[in-house]
Structure formats: structure tokens, C-alpha cells
Amino acid sequence: MAISELKLPAGVGLQVWGSAAEQARGLAAEVAGRLRSALAEQGQALLVVSGGRSPVAFLEALSEEPLDWSRITVSLADERWVPESHADSNAGLVRRHLLRGEAAKARFIGLYQPAASLEEAAELADHHLHELPLPIDVLVLGMGDDGHTASLFPNSPDLDLAMDPQGTRRCLPMWAPSVPHQRLTLPRAVLAAAKVQLLAIQGQSKLATLNAALAVEDERRMPVRAFLRAPLTIHWYP
């Protein structure tokens, strides 16, 4: 489909980039600008990013932005339940590609907790995440081909709890269908309260997924649908 055919709700922005490199640099510049505004207004800022392979170039570009990183807290929208030393750890990804150089001065609060079960790990993380200076100032989300965002997966047993707009938990366990590692995630109530919300996607397949999500009425079928409203801005490249 053509990007011009996308029918976005009122108040949802769209930024189209020409390449992956342009998107990474442009998104980093926008995030940095938003963080500077938050620092100027309140003296500190909270940035929450997503993991996976797609954000690497963006994280590296952001690490080079001139910011007072010592006043910025960085956390994750979700995490695989693996130690930080594991190759699939989102925390490890952030430390390698974002928290380097001057950006290493930022305070990082991760989600992973060693425990006997995923549920116990989520309870420990929930307690640990009370150190987050909520609400989130800048949130950067991704989206899977099944319409999940963060680790809000369709058909997960805990999805109703995680999608509750009035939920009080800061971290929940998510049993993600057909993925190699189970997850810990920030719930909708925490994510949707972010002051600046950005969704970074790439390619025609993600554009088709986005279009399908816009047409869904039941947000549990494609949880990203819950975030497709103001103040979201979508960053996409073909």
C-alpha cells in the first residue's frame, strides 16, 4: 500500500524518511530535542526505549547527541527474561549501543531480575521500577508483525491485565507466543501516560501491519492499536 492511503486518527503525526540511516538520525535528533525540553522544564528526564535489532542505529545516533546525560534516566519498554550478559538482552543492547561515551553518565534502570519464576521476576521488577521518575518524558516504541508493541502480545494470558488503562503495576510478566524467551513489560497504563510517544517502524510489511491495526476495534487482537492516538508520532521509511 502507499503511505498516502494510511488513515491516521486526528492528532497522530507521521514522519517519512528516505532510508534507515535517515530515520535513525532524524529520530535521534527528535528524541534529543524532546529530552532537552524536559531537562529545561523540570531538571531531569526519563527516556524509555525498545529493544530488538531495529533500534541499533537509532541508539548509536542518540548516544552522540550533546545532552546532559547525568540528569537523564534510561529504561526499557520491555525485556526478555535473560541476564544482561545474554546476547538477546535488551539491557545489554542499550549498554552497548546507547550508554557509551558521554551517554554512559545516564542512570539506567532495567527490568530483568533473577528469580525462580517469571512471575516472581516481574514482582521484583515492579518493586525496583518504583525508582522510575514517572511519567515517561520520551517513549520510543517498535511494533511486531503481529501487532504487538513493547511485550504486549496478542493471546498472552496476562494481556487483559497489562492492557488495563487504570492498572497500577509497573511491570508484568508476559508469556509471548512463538518467541524464544518470555518477557517482562511495562503495561499500557505506564506507557500510554508518556508525554512524548514515538513509534519507529520500517518497510512495507510494517506499514501493512499498521494499517491492519488501525482497522481493529478489539485492541487485544493487535495491542499496538491502543497507542495509535494522540500524542503519537510515527516514524517510517520504505
mmCIF file of C-alpha atoms in Angstrom:
data_model
loop_
_atom_site.group_PDB
_atom_site.id
_atom_site.type_symbol
_atom_site.label_atom_id
_atom_site.label_comp_id
_atom_site.label_asym_id
_atom_site.label_seq_id
_atom_site.Cartn_x
_atom_site.Cartn_y
_atom_site.Cartn_z
ATOM 1 C CA MET A 1 0.000 0.000 0.000
ATOM 2 C CA ALA A 2 1.017 3.628 -0.412
ATOM 3 C CA ILE A 3 1.748 5.715 2.657
ATOM 4 C CA SER A 4 -0.805 8.250 1.375
ATOM 5 C CA GLU A 5 -3.555 5.624 1.820
ATOM 6 C CA LEU A 6 -2.935 5.405 5.576
ATOM 7 C CA LYS A 7 -5.817 6.937 7.516
ATOM 8 C CA LEU A 8 -4.447 8.100 10.838
ATOM 9 C CA PRO A 9 -6.575 9.348 13.733
ATOM 10 C CA ALA A 10 -6.617 13.060 14.433
ATOM 11 C CA GLY A 11 -3.557 14.200 16.352
ATOM 12 C CA VAL A 12 -1.318 11.320 15.228
ATOM 13 C CA GLY A 13 1.765 12.582 13.387
ATOM 14 C CA LEU A 14 3.666 10.875 10.578
ATOM 15 C CA GLN A 15 7.306 11.424 9.616
ATOM 16 C CA VAL A 16 8.510 9.626 6.481
ATOM 17 C CA TRP A 17 12.245 9.092 5.994
ATOM 18 C CA GLY A 18 14.115 8.063 2.864
ATOM 19 C CA SER A 19 16.315 5.376 4.416
ATOM 20 C CA ALA A 20 17.148 3.530 7.611
ATOM 21 C CA ALA A 21 20.091 5.857 8.239
ATOM 22 C CA GLU A 22 17.934 8.958 7.797
ATOM 23 C CA GLN A 23 15.322 7.555 10.175
ATOM 24 C CA ALA A 24 17.943 6.737 12.812
ATOM 25 C CA ARG A 25 19.477 10.221 12.689
ATOM 26 C CA GLY A 26 16.142 12.026 12.480
ATOM 27 C CA LEU A 27 14.569 10.055 15.297
ATOM 28 C CA ALA A 28 17.652 10.582 17.471
ATOM 29 C CA ALA A 29 17.513 14.326 16.824
ATOM 30 C CA GLU A 30 13.833 14.479 17.773
ATOM 31 C CA VAL A 31 14.341 12.437 20.938
ATOM 32 C CA ALA A 32 17.297 14.587 21.944
ATOM 33 C CA GLY A 33 15.299 17.759 21.399
ATOM 34 C CA ARG A 34 12.438 16.464 23.498
ATOM 35 C CA LEU A 35 14.833 15.453 26.266
ATOM 36 C CA ARG A 36 16.425 18.912 26.247
ATOM 37 C CA SER A 37 12.978 20.455 26.670
ATOM 38 C CA ALA A 38 12.212 18.157 29.601
ATOM 39 C CA LEU A 39 15.558 18.971 31.234
ATOM 40 C CA ALA A 40 14.928 22.688 30.829
ATOM 41 C CA GLU A 41 11.433 22.444 32.311
ATOM 42 C CA GLN A 42 11.988 20.042 35.209
ATOM 43 C CA GLY A 43 15.712 19.449 35.641
ATOM 44 C CA GLN A 44 15.572 15.728 34.825
ATOM 45 C CA ALA A 45 14.168 13.456 32.145
ATOM 46 C CA LEU A 46 13.054 9.847 31.717
ATOM 47 C CA LEU A 47 13.656 8.097 28.384
ATOM 48 C CA VAL A 48 12.152 4.673 27.705
ATOM 49 C CA VAL A 49 13.260 2.779 24.601
ATOM 50 C CA SER A 50 12.512 -0.557 22.966
ATOM 51 C CA GLY A 51 14.946 -3.357 22.184
ATOM 52 C CA GLY A 52 15.411 -5.776 19.327
ATOM 53 C CA ARG A 53 17.636 -5.373 16.265
ATOM 54 C CA SER A 54 15.905 -2.436 14.592
ATOM 55 C CA PRO A 55 16.844 0.297 17.113
ATOM 56 C CA VAL A 56 20.628 -0.205 16.985
ATOM 57 C CA ALA A 57 21.388 2.621 14.533
ATOM 58 C CA PHE A 58 18.989 4.946 16.359
ATOM 59 C CA LEU A 59 20.558 4.180 19.746
ATOM 60 C CA GLU A 60 24.052 4.812 18.397
ATOM 61 C CA ALA A 61 22.971 8.116 16.836
ATOM 62 C CA LEU A 62 21.292 9.157 20.076
ATOM 63 C CA SER A 63 24.419 8.363 22.096
ATOM 64 C CA GLU A 64 26.252 11.058 20.128
ATOM 65 C CA GLU A 65 23.699 13.795 20.834
ATOM 66 C CA PRO A 66 25.033 16.553 23.132
ATOM 67 C CA LEU A 67 22.874 16.198 26.240
ATOM 68 C CA ASP A 68 23.364 16.489 29.981
ATOM 69 C CA TRP A 69 23.151 12.721 30.273
ATOM 70 C CA SER A 70 23.840 12.815 34.018
ATOM 71 C CA ARG A 71 20.317 14.154 34.514
ATOM 72 C CA ILE A 72 18.648 11.553 32.290
ATOM 73 C CA THR A 73 17.252 8.190 33.397
ATOM 74 C CA VAL A 74 17.003 5.475 30.748
ATOM 75 C CA SER A 75 14.775 2.417 30.950
ATOM 76 C CA LEU A 76 13.132 -0.174 28.713
ATOM 77 C CA ALA A 77 9.599 -0.685 27.462
ATOM 78 C CA ASP A 78 10.145 -4.426 27.799
ATOM 79 C CA GLU A 79 12.793 -7.048 28.362
ATOM 80 C CA ARG A 80 13.465 -10.669 27.589
ATOM 81 C CA TRP A 81 13.806 -12.718 30.764
ATOM 82 C CA VAL A 82 17.523 -13.337 30.317
ATOM 83 C CA PRO A 83 20.568 -11.938 32.165
ATOM 84 C CA GLU A 84 22.164 -8.790 30.825
ATOM 85 C CA SER A 85 25.135 -10.842 29.630
ATOM 86 C CA HIS A 86 22.858 -12.818 27.260
ATOM 87 C CA ALA A 87 23.030 -11.904 23.561
ATOM 88 C CA ASP A 88 19.249 -11.307 23.478
ATOM 89 C CA SER A 89 19.138 -8.950 26.466
ATOM 90 C CA ASN A 90 17.650 -5.536 25.711
ATOM 91 C CA ALA A 91 19.596 -4.104 28.641
ATOM 92 C CA GLY A 92 22.809 -5.392 27.103
ATOM 93 C CA LEU A 93 21.806 -3.848 23.775
ATOM 94 C CA VAL A 94 21.222 -0.448 25.392
ATOM 95 C CA ARG A 95 24.522 -0.562 27.253
ATOM 96 C CA ARG A 96 26.457 -1.467 24.093
ATOM 97 C CA HIS A 97 24.845 0.986 21.695
ATOM 98 C CA LEU A 98 23.434 3.882 23.759
ATOM 99 C CA LEU A 99 25.166 4.113 27.132
ATOM 100 C CA ARG A 100 28.618 4.872 25.793
ATOM 101 C CA GLY A 101 30.786 7.974 25.714
ATOM 102 C CA GLU A 102 29.026 10.893 27.406
ATOM 103 C CA ALA A 103 25.758 8.958 27.360
ATOM 104 C CA ALA A 104 27.280 6.487 29.828
ATOM 105 C CA LYS A 105 26.596 9.119 32.501
ATOM 106 C CA ALA A 106 22.860 8.408 32.262
ATOM 107 C CA ARG A 107 21.213 6.394 35.022
ATOM 108 C CA PHE A 108 19.946 3.062 33.713
ATOM 109 C CA ILE A 109 17.120 1.136 35.380
ATOM 110 C CA GLY A 110 16.488 -2.229 33.759
ATOM 111 C CA LEU A 111 13.656 -4.737 34.053
ATOM 112 C CA TYR A 112 15.459 -8.079 34.360
ATOM 113 C CA GLN A 113 15.526 -9.665 37.806
ATOM 114 C CA PRO A 114 16.909 -13.135 38.627
ATOM 115 C CA ALA A 115 14.183 -15.231 40.218
ATOM 116 C CA ALA A 116 12.737 -18.733 40.395
ATOM 117 C CA SER A 117 9.885 -17.885 38.012
ATOM 118 C CA LEU A 118 8.859 -15.236 35.512
ATOM 119 C CA GLU A 119 6.035 -14.115 37.812
ATOM 120 C CA GLU A 120 8.428 -13.629 40.726
ATOM 121 C CA ALA A 121 10.844 -11.742 38.463
ATOM 122 C CA ALA A 122 8.005 -9.405 37.424
ATOM 123 C CA GLU A 123 7.098 -8.735 41.056
ATOM 124 C CA LEU A 124 10.723 -7.902 41.869
ATOM 125 C CA ALA A 125 10.946 -5.661 38.793
ATOM 126 C CA ASP A 126 7.689 -3.951 39.722
ATOM 127 C CA HIS A 127 9.185 -3.015 43.086
ATOM 128 C CA HIS A 128 12.502 -1.982 41.505
ATOM 129 C CA LEU A 129 10.766 0.220 38.915
ATOM 130 C CA HIS A 130 9.263 2.423 41.599
ATOM 131 C CA GLU A 131 12.568 4.270 41.246
ATOM 132 C CA LEU A 132 11.441 5.470 37.802
ATOM 133 C CA PRO A 133 10.595 9.192 37.826
ATOM 134 C CA LEU A 134 7.235 8.765 36.080
ATOM 135 C CA PRO A 135 5.605 9.857 33.890
ATOM 136 C CA ILE A 136 7.874 8.955 30.980
ATOM 137 C CA ASP A 137 9.119 12.057 29.180
ATOM 138 C CA VAL A 138 10.022 10.358 25.887
ATOM 139 C CA LEU A 139 8.889 6.875 24.838
ATOM 140 C CA VAL A 140 10.152 5.104 21.703
ATOM 141 C CA LEU A 141 8.149 2.039 20.711
ATOM 142 C CA GLY A 142 8.512 -0.562 17.980
ATOM 143 C CA MET A 143 5.915 -2.910 16.509
ATOM 144 C CA GLY A 144 5.882 -6.572 15.540
ATOM 145 C CA ASP A 145 4.192 -8.096 12.513
ATOM 146 C CA ASP A 146 1.504 -9.492 14.829
ATOM 147 C CA GLY A 147 0.652 -6.006 16.103
ATOM 148 C CA HIS A 148 2.432 -6.280 19.456
ATOM 149 C CA THR A 149 4.334 -3.378 20.950
ATOM 150 C CA ALA A 150 6.604 -3.456 23.996
ATOM 151 C CA SER A 151 5.825 -7.071 25.025
ATOM 152 C CA LEU A 152 2.064 -6.667 24.838
ATOM 153 C CA PHE A 153 1.469 -9.774 22.729
ATOM 154 C CA PRO A 154 -1.891 -10.921 21.358
ATOM 155 C CA ASN A 155 -3.153 -14.064 23.111
ATOM 156 C CA SER A 156 -0.857 -13.727 26.121
ATOM 157 C CA PRO A 157 -2.600 -14.900 29.335
ATOM 158 C CA ASP A 158 -1.762 -11.632 31.123
ATOM 159 C CA LEU A 159 -2.774 -9.350 28.268
ATOM 160 C CA ASP A 160 -6.044 -8.108 29.817
ATOM 161 C CA LEU A 161 -4.211 -7.072 32.974
ATOM 162 C CA ALA A 162 -1.400 -5.449 31.009
ATOM 163 C CA MET A 163 -3.855 -3.533 28.785
ATOM 164 C CA ASP A 164 -5.883 -2.129 31.688
ATOM 165 C CA PRO A 165 -5.764 1.692 31.310
ATOM 166 C CA GLN A 166 -6.161 2.034 35.082
ATOM 167 C CA GLY A 167 -3.584 -0.578 36.046
ATOM 168 C CA THR A 168 -1.256 0.168 38.941
ATOM 169 C CA ARG A 169 1.588 -2.287 38.258
ATOM 170 C CA ARG A 170 4.804 -1.001 36.705
ATOM 171 C CA CYS A 171 5.944 -4.370 35.372
ATOM 172 C CA LEU A 172 4.110 -7.521 34.351
ATOM 173 C CA PRO A 173 5.123 -10.987 33.124
ATOM 174 C CA MET A 174 4.151 -11.759 29.536
ATOM 175 C CA TRP A 175 4.052 -15.229 28.039
ATOM 176 C CA ALA A 176 4.771 -14.401 24.434
ATOM 177 C CA PRO A 177 3.553 -16.928 21.851
ATOM 178 C CA SER A 178 6.174 -18.369 19.482
ATOM 179 C CA VAL A 179 9.188 -16.419 20.756
ATOM 180 C CA PRO A 180 12.311 -17.957 22.324
ATOM 181 C CA HIS A 181 12.278 -16.021 25.603
ATOM 182 C CA GLN A 182 9.473 -14.976 27.903
ATOM 183 C CA ARG A 183 9.128 -11.308 28.661
ATOM 184 C CA LEU A 184 8.793 -8.567 31.242
ATOM 185 C CA THR A 185 6.929 -5.472 30.115
ATOM 186 C CA LEU A 186 5.776 -2.068 31.183
ATOM 187 C CA PRO A 187 1.964 -2.113 30.998
ATOM 188 C CA ARG A 188 -0.278 0.113 28.940
ATOM 189 C CA ALA A 189 -1.088 2.442 31.835
ATOM 190 C CA VAL A 190 2.585 3.385 32.230
ATOM 191 C CA LEU A 191 3.397 3.546 28.523
ATOM 192 C CA ALA A 192 0.304 5.477 27.443
ATOM 193 C CA ALA A 193 0.975 8.184 30.045
ATOM 194 C CA ALA A 194 4.233 9.154 28.312
ATOM 195 C CA LYS A 195 4.380 12.836 27.400
ATOM 196 C CA VAL A 196 6.068 12.181 24.040
ATOM 197 C CA GLN A 197 5.225 8.942 22.228
ATOM 198 C CA LEU A 198 7.109 7.832 19.124
ATOM 199 C CA LEU A 199 6.638 4.667 17.056
ATOM 200 C CA ALA A 200 9.538 3.646 14.793
ATOM 201 C CA ILE A 201 8.739 1.169 12.004
ATOM 202 C CA GLN A 202 10.309 0.160 8.703
ATOM 203 C CA GLY A 203 9.206 -1.320 5.408
ATOM 204 C CA GLN A 204 6.037 -2.234 3.592
ATOM 205 C CA SER A 205 5.194 -5.180 5.843
ATOM 206 C CA LYS A 206 5.108 -2.955 8.930
ATOM 207 C CA LEU A 207 3.048 -0.395 7.032
ATOM 208 C CA ALA A 208 0.536 -3.144 6.241
ATOM 209 C CA THR A 209 0.508 -4.214 9.900
ATOM 210 C CA LEU A 210 -0.076 -0.628 10.967
ATOM 211 C CA ASN A 211 -2.964 -0.305 8.533
ATOM 212 C CA ALA A 212 -4.498 -3.533 9.848
ATOM 213 C CA ALA A 213 -4.139 -2.325 13.440
ATOM 214 C CA LEU A 214 -5.945 0.907 12.617
ATOM 215 C CA ALA A 215 -8.905 -1.143 11.390
ATOM 216 C CA VAL A 216 -9.121 -3.339 14.508
ATOM 217 C CA GLU A 217 -11.707 -2.478 17.161
ATOM 218 C CA ASP A 218 -10.581 -5.012 19.773
ATOM 219 C CA GLU A 219 -7.195 -3.742 20.971
ATOM 220 C CA ARG A 220 -6.343 -7.163 22.393
ATOM 221 C CA ARG A 221 -6.097 -8.547 18.839
ATOM 222 C CA MET A 222 -3.368 -6.042 17.933
ATOM 223 C CA PRO A 223 -2.251 -4.251 21.121
ATOM 224 C CA VAL A 224 -0.393 -1.501 19.260
ATOM 225 C CA ARG A 225 -3.871 -0.180 18.438
ATOM 226 C CA ALA A 226 -4.084 1.214 21.983
ATOM 227 C CA PHE A 227 -1.255 3.645 21.177
ATOM 228 C CA LEU A 228 -2.435 4.798 17.748
ATOM 229 C CA ARG A 229 -3.826 8.057 19.053
ATOM 230 C CA ALA A 230 -2.559 11.495 20.033
ATOM 231 C CA PRO A 231 0.135 12.335 21.058
ATOM 232 C CA LEU A 232 1.796 9.602 18.961
ATOM 233 C CA THR A 233 4.146 10.398 16.075
ATOM 234 C CA ILE A 234 5.029 7.554 13.685
ATOM 235 C CA HIS A 235 8.484 7.459 12.073
ATOM 236 C CA TRP A 236 8.585 5.231 8.956
ATOM 237 C CA TYR A 237 10.800 4.563 5.982
ATOM 238 C CA PRO A 238 10.087 2.333 2.944
#
